[in-house]
mmCIF file with all atom_site columns, C-alpha atoms in Angstrom:
data_model
loop_
_atom_site.group_PDB
_atom_site.id
_atom_site.type_symbol
_atom_site.label_atom_id
_atom_site.label_alt_id
_atom_site.label_comp_id
_atom_site.label_asym_id
_atom_site.label_entity_id
_atom_site.label_seq_id
_atom_site.pdbx_PDB_ins_code
_atom_site.Cartn_x
_atom_site.Cartn_y
_atom_site.Cartn_z
_atom_site.occupancy
_atom_site.B_iso_or_equiv
_atom_site.pdbx_formal_charge
_atom_site.auth_seq_id
_atom_site.auth_comp_id
_atom_site.auth_asym_id
_atom_site.auth_atom_id
_atom_site.pdbx_PDB_model_num
ATOM 1   C CA . MET A 1 1   ? 16.201  -11.038 10.191  1.00 92.00 ? 19  MET A CA 1
ATOM 2   C CA . THR A 1 2   ? 13.648  -9.239  12.320  1.00 94.00 ? 20  THR A CA 1
ATOM 3   C CA . ALA A 1 3   ? 15.755  -6.076  12.315  1.00 94.00 ? 21  ALA A CA 1
ATOM 4   C CA . VAL A 1 4   ? 16.048  -6.171  8.520   1.00 95.00 ? 22  VAL A CA 1
ATOM 5   C CA . LEU A 1 5   ? 12.290  -6.544  8.095   1.00 96.00 ? 23  LEU A CA 1
ATOM 6   C CA . ARG A 1 6   ? 11.532  -3.778  10.577  1.00 95.00 ? 24  ARG A CA 1
ATOM 7   C CA . GLY A 1 7   ? 13.936  -1.568  8.634   1.00 95.00 ? 25  GLY A CA 1
ATOM 8   C CA . TRP A 1 8   ? 12.105  -2.341  5.391   1.00 96.00 ? 26  TRP A CA 1
ATOM 9   C CA . ALA A 1 9   ? 8.824   -1.497  7.123   1.00 96.00 ? 27  ALA A CA 1
ATOM 10  C CA . ARG A 1 10  ? 10.177  1.852   8.328   1.00 94.00 ? 28  ARG A CA 1
ATOM 11  C CA . GLU A 1 11  ? 11.242  2.543   4.734   1.00 94.00 ? 29  GLU A CA 1
ATOM 12  C CA . GLY A 1 12  ? 7.787   1.531   3.510   1.00 94.00 ? 30  GLY A CA 1
ATOM 13  C CA . ARG A 1 13  ? 9.017   -1.121  1.111   1.00 95.00 ? 31  ARG A CA 1
ATOM 14  C CA . THR A 1 14  ? 8.994   -4.793  0.306   1.00 97.00 ? 32  THR A CA 1
ATOM 15  C CA . GLY A 1 15  ? 11.999  -6.888  -0.607  1.00 97.00 ? 33  GLY A CA 1
ATOM 16  C CA . SER A 1 16  ? 12.632  -10.184 -2.311  1.00 97.00 ? 34  SER A CA 1
ATOM 17  C CA . TYR A 1 17  ? 13.502  -13.438 -0.602  1.00 93.00 ? 35  TYR A CA 1
ATOM 18  C CA . LYS A 1 18  ? 16.922  -13.172 -2.252  1.00 95.00 ? 36  LYS A CA 1
ATOM 19  C CA . ALA A 1 19  ? 17.444  -9.630  -0.926  1.00 96.00 ? 37  ALA A CA 1
ATOM 20  C CA . LEU A 1 20  ? 16.564  -10.821 2.579   1.00 94.00 ? 38  LEU A CA 1
ATOM 21  C CA . SER A 1 21  ? 18.947  -13.758 2.242   1.00 93.00 ? 39  SER A CA 1
ATOM 22  C CA . GLU A 1 22  ? 21.718  -11.374 1.198   1.00 93.00 ? 40  GLU A CA 1
ATOM 23  C CA . ALA A 1 23  ? 20.910  -8.935  4.010   1.00 93.00 ? 41  ALA A CA 1
ATOM 24  C CA . VAL A 1 24  ? 21.333  -11.598 6.701   1.00 91.00 ? 42  VAL A CA 1
ATOM 25  C CA . ALA A 1 25  ? 24.287  -13.318 4.982   1.00 88.00 ? 43  ALA A CA 1
ATOM 26  C CA . PRO A 1 26  ? 27.028  -11.766 7.115   1.00 77.00 ? 44  PRO A CA 1
ATOM 27  C CA . GLU A 1 27  ? 25.652  -13.619 10.142  1.00 77.00 ? 45  GLU A CA 1
ATOM 28  C CA . HIS A 1 28  ? 23.501  -16.381 8.656   1.00 75.00 ? 46  HIS A CA 1
ATOM 29  C CA . ARG A 1 29  ? 23.710  -18.426 5.493   1.00 77.00 ? 47  ARG A CA 1
ATOM 30  C CA . VAL A 1 30  ? 20.106  -18.948 4.461   1.00 81.00 ? 48  VAL A CA 1
ATOM 31  C CA . HIS A 1 31  ? 19.266  -19.809 0.872   1.00 68.00 ? 49  HIS A CA 1
ATOM 32  C CA . TYR A 1 32  ? 16.358  -17.752 -0.364  1.00 73.00 ? 50  TYR A CA 1
ATOM 33  C CA . ARG A 1 33  ? 14.619  -20.716 -1.993  1.00 79.00 ? 51  ARG A CA 1
ATOM 34  C CA . GLY A 1 34  ? 14.919  -23.140 0.869   1.00 78.00 ? 52  GLY A CA 1
ATOM 35  C CA . ARG A 1 35  ? 12.559  -24.420 3.507   1.00 84.00 ? 53  ARG A CA 1
ATOM 36  C CA . VAL A 1 36  ? 14.762  -22.852 6.164   1.00 87.00 ? 54  VAL A CA 1
ATOM 37  C CA . MET A 1 37  ? 13.831  -19.375 4.892   1.00 89.00 ? 55  MET A CA 1
ATOM 38  C CA . SER A 1 38  ? 10.127  -20.190 5.311   1.00 89.00 ? 56  SER A CA 1
ATOM 39  C CA . LEU A 1 39  ? 10.680  -21.570 8.802   1.00 89.00 ? 57  LEU A CA 1
ATOM 40  C CA . LEU A 1 40  ? 12.689  -18.526 9.866   1.00 92.00 ? 58  LEU A CA 1
ATOM 41  C CA . LEU A 1 41  ? 10.077  -16.123 8.518   1.00 93.00 ? 59  LEU A CA 1
ATOM 42  C CA . ALA A 1 42  ? 7.375   -18.007 10.412  1.00 93.00 ? 60  ALA A CA 1
ATOM 43  C CA . ASP A 1 43  ? 9.442   -17.719 13.606  1.00 93.00 ? 61  ASP A CA 1
ATOM 44  C CA . VAL A 1 44  ? 9.916   -13.987 13.014  1.00 93.00 ? 62  VAL A CA 1
ATOM 45  C CA . CYS A 1 45  ? 6.143   -13.595 12.754  1.00 92.00 ? 63  CYS A CA 1
ATOM 46  C CA . ARG A 1 46  ? 5.536   -15.592 15.917  1.00 92.00 ? 64  ARG A CA 1
ATOM 47  C CA . GLN A 1 47  ? 8.075   -13.558 17.889  1.00 93.00 ? 65  GLN A CA 1
ATOM 48  C CA . ASP A 1 48  ? 6.907   -10.201 16.551  1.00 91.00 ? 66  ASP A CA 1
ATOM 49  C CA . SER A 1 49  ? 3.162   -10.704 16.790  1.00 86.00 ? 67  SER A CA 1
ATOM 50  C CA . THR A 1 50  ? 0.717   -12.039 19.322  1.00 80.00 ? 68  THR A CA 1
ATOM 51  C CA . GLY A 1 51  ? -1.661  -12.701 16.457  1.00 76.00 ? 69  GLY A CA 1
ATOM 52  C CA . ALA A 1 52  ? -3.464  -9.408  16.138  1.00 83.00 ? 70  ALA A CA 1
ATOM 53  C CA . GLU A 1 53  ? -0.452  -7.449  14.874  1.00 90.00 ? 71  GLU A CA 1
ATOM 54  C CA . PRO A 1 54  ? 0.378   -7.675  11.174  1.00 93.00 ? 72  PRO A CA 1
ATOM 55  C CA . MET A 1 55  ? 2.844   -10.302 9.990   1.00 93.00 ? 73  MET A CA 1
ATOM 56  C CA . LEU A 1 56  ? 6.328   -8.920  9.235   1.00 95.00 ? 74  LEU A CA 1
ATOM 57  C CA . SER A 1 57  ? 6.820   -11.546 6.552   1.00 95.00 ? 75  SER A CA 1
ATOM 58  C CA . ALA A 1 58  ? 4.213   -9.745  4.423   1.00 96.00 ? 76  ALA A CA 1
ATOM 59  C CA . LEU A 1 59  ? 7.124   -7.575  3.282   1.00 98.00 ? 77  LEU A CA 1
ATOM 60  C CA . VAL A 1 60  ? 9.000   -10.466 1.663   1.00 97.00 ? 78  VAL A CA 1
ATOM 61  C CA . VAL A 1 61  ? 8.012   -11.236 -1.914  1.00 97.00 ? 79  VAL A CA 1
ATOM 62  C CA . ASN A 1 62  ? 9.009   -13.369 -4.853  1.00 94.00 ? 80  ASN A CA 1
ATOM 63  C CA . ALA A 1 63  ? 11.104  -11.256 -7.233  1.00 93.00 ? 81  ALA A CA 1
ATOM 64  C CA . SER A 1 64  ? 9.082   -12.196 -10.312 1.00 94.00 ? 82  SER A CA 1
ATOM 65  C CA . SER A 1 65  ? 5.511   -12.282 -8.962  1.00 95.00 ? 83  SER A CA 1
ATOM 66  C CA . ARG A 1 66  ? 6.035   -9.489  -6.382  1.00 95.00 ? 84  ARG A CA 1
ATOM 67  C CA . ARG A 1 67  ? 3.851   -11.511 -3.980  1.00 94.00 ? 85  ARG A CA 1
ATOM 68  C CA . PRO A 1 68  ? 4.711   -13.645 -0.949  1.00 95.00 ? 86  PRO A CA 1
ATOM 69  C CA . SER A 1 69  ? 5.109   -17.391 -1.264  1.00 92.00 ? 87  SER A CA 1
ATOM 70  C CA . ASP A 1 70  ? 2.343   -19.905 -0.685  1.00 91.00 ? 88  ASP A CA 1
ATOM 71  C CA . GLN A 1 71  ? 3.855   -20.627 2.749   1.00 91.00 ? 89  GLN A CA 1
ATOM 72  C CA . PHE A 1 72  ? 3.055   -17.038 3.800   1.00 92.00 ? 90  PHE A CA 1
ATOM 73  C CA . PHE A 1 73  ? -0.612  -17.477 2.951   1.00 92.00 ? 91  PHE A CA 1
ATOM 74  C CA . GLU A 1 74  ? -0.729  -20.863 4.692   1.00 92.00 ? 92  GLU A CA 1
ATOM 75  C CA . LEU A 1 75  ? 0.778   -19.375 7.863   1.00 90.00 ? 93  LEU A CA 1
ATOM 76  C CA . ALA A 1 76  ? -1.616  -16.424 7.693   1.00 91.00 ? 94  ALA A CA 1
ATOM 77  C CA . VAL A 1 77  ? -4.631  -18.727 7.679   1.00 91.00 ? 95  VAL A CA 1
ATOM 78  C CA . THR A 1 78  ? -3.484  -21.532 9.979   1.00 89.00 ? 96  THR A CA 1
ATOM 79  C CA . GLU A 1 79  ? -1.646  -19.676 12.736  1.00 87.00 ? 97  GLU A CA 1
ATOM 80  C CA . PHE A 1 80  ? -2.628  -16.042 12.463  1.00 87.00 ? 98  PHE A CA 1
ATOM 81  C CA . ARG A 1 81  ? -6.309  -16.649 11.694  1.00 89.00 ? 99  ARG A CA 1
ATOM 82  C CA . ARG A 1 82  ? -6.422  -14.363 8.670   1.00 88.00 ? 100 ARG A CA 1
ATOM 83  C CA . ARG A 1 83  ? -9.736  -15.760 7.448   1.00 86.00 ? 101 ARG A CA 1
ATOM 84  C CA . GLU A 1 84  ? -11.849 -12.650 6.994   1.00 88.00 ? 102 GLU A CA 1
ATOM 85  C CA . ALA A 1 85  ? -13.419 -12.365 3.562   1.00 85.00 ? 103 ALA A CA 1
ATOM 86  C CA . ASP A 1 86  ? -11.858 -8.949  3.023   1.00 85.00 ? 104 ASP A CA 1
ATOM 87  C CA . TRP A 1 87  ? -8.326  -9.927  4.150   1.00 90.00 ? 105 TRP A CA 1
ATOM 88  C CA . THR A 1 88  ? -5.637  -9.460  1.514   1.00 93.00 ? 106 THR A CA 1
ATOM 89  C CA . TRP A 1 89  ? -1.884  -9.694  1.529   1.00 94.00 ? 107 TRP A CA 1
ATOM 90  C CA . GLU A 1 90  ? -1.710  -6.065  0.394   1.00 96.00 ? 108 GLU A CA 1
ATOM 91  C CA . ARG A 1 91  ? -3.656  -4.903  3.449   1.00 94.00 ? 109 ARG A CA 1
ATOM 92  C CA . GLU A 1 92  ? -1.385  -6.977  5.695   1.00 93.00 ? 110 GLU A CA 1
ATOM 93  C CA . ARG A 1 93  ? 1.687   -5.422  4.048   1.00 96.00 ? 111 ARG A CA 1
ATOM 94  C CA . ASP A 1 94  ? 0.274   -1.918  4.480   1.00 96.00 ? 112 ASP A CA 1
ATOM 95  C CA . ALA A 1 95  ? -0.516  -2.626  8.140   1.00 94.00 ? 113 ALA A CA 1
ATOM 96  C CA . VAL A 1 96  ? 3.089   -3.730  8.742   1.00 95.00 ? 114 VAL A CA 1
ATOM 97  C CA . VAL A 1 97  ? 4.364   -0.493  7.218   1.00 96.00 ? 115 VAL A CA 1
ATOM 98  C CA . ALA A 1 98  ? 1.913   1.565   9.284   1.00 94.00 ? 116 ALA A CA 1
ATOM 99  C CA . ARG A 1 99  ? 2.992   -0.222  12.463  1.00 93.00 ? 117 ARG A CA 1
ATOM 100 C CA . TYR A 1 100 ? 6.711   0.432   12.005  1.00 92.00 ? 118 TYR A CA 1
ATOM 101 C CA . ARG A 1 101 ? 6.828   3.613   9.952   1.00 87.00 ? 119 ARG A CA 1
ATOM 102 C CA . ASP A 1 102 ? 8.698   6.378   11.740  1.00 67.00 ? 120 ASP A CA 1
ATOM 103 C CA . PRO A 1 103 ? 6.443   9.286   12.607  1.00 69.00 ? 121 PRO A CA 1
ATOM 104 C CA . ILE A 1 104 ? 7.115   12.432  10.651  1.00 62.00 ? 122 ILE A CA 1
ATOM 105 C CA . VAL A 1 105 ? 8.729   15.009  12.871  1.00 44.00 ? 123 VAL A CA 1
ATOM 106 C CA . PRO A 1 106 ? 7.823   18.634  12.013  1.00 47.00 ? 124 PRO A CA 1
#
């Protein structure tokens, strides 16, 4: 799952929970609407970030709203201390992309 999300970040894009579920399906059967998906995404964030780095799960969005689930925002506040008045999911998403984007080689 981490590799998929890092790939999305290098491509500079978001993806739906369903797309992520399908991308990991060859190895893992995780339903995109289940609690297990939320738990796995939280674990990915914990393994990828010491807290200061942006949360990889900012790239995973609901297909209809094009925003992360409520669980993302809860994790951002409770574990990753995203409490600044100017913090937004969009800025977190952009920071993930900036962190993993491949440098342009001349």
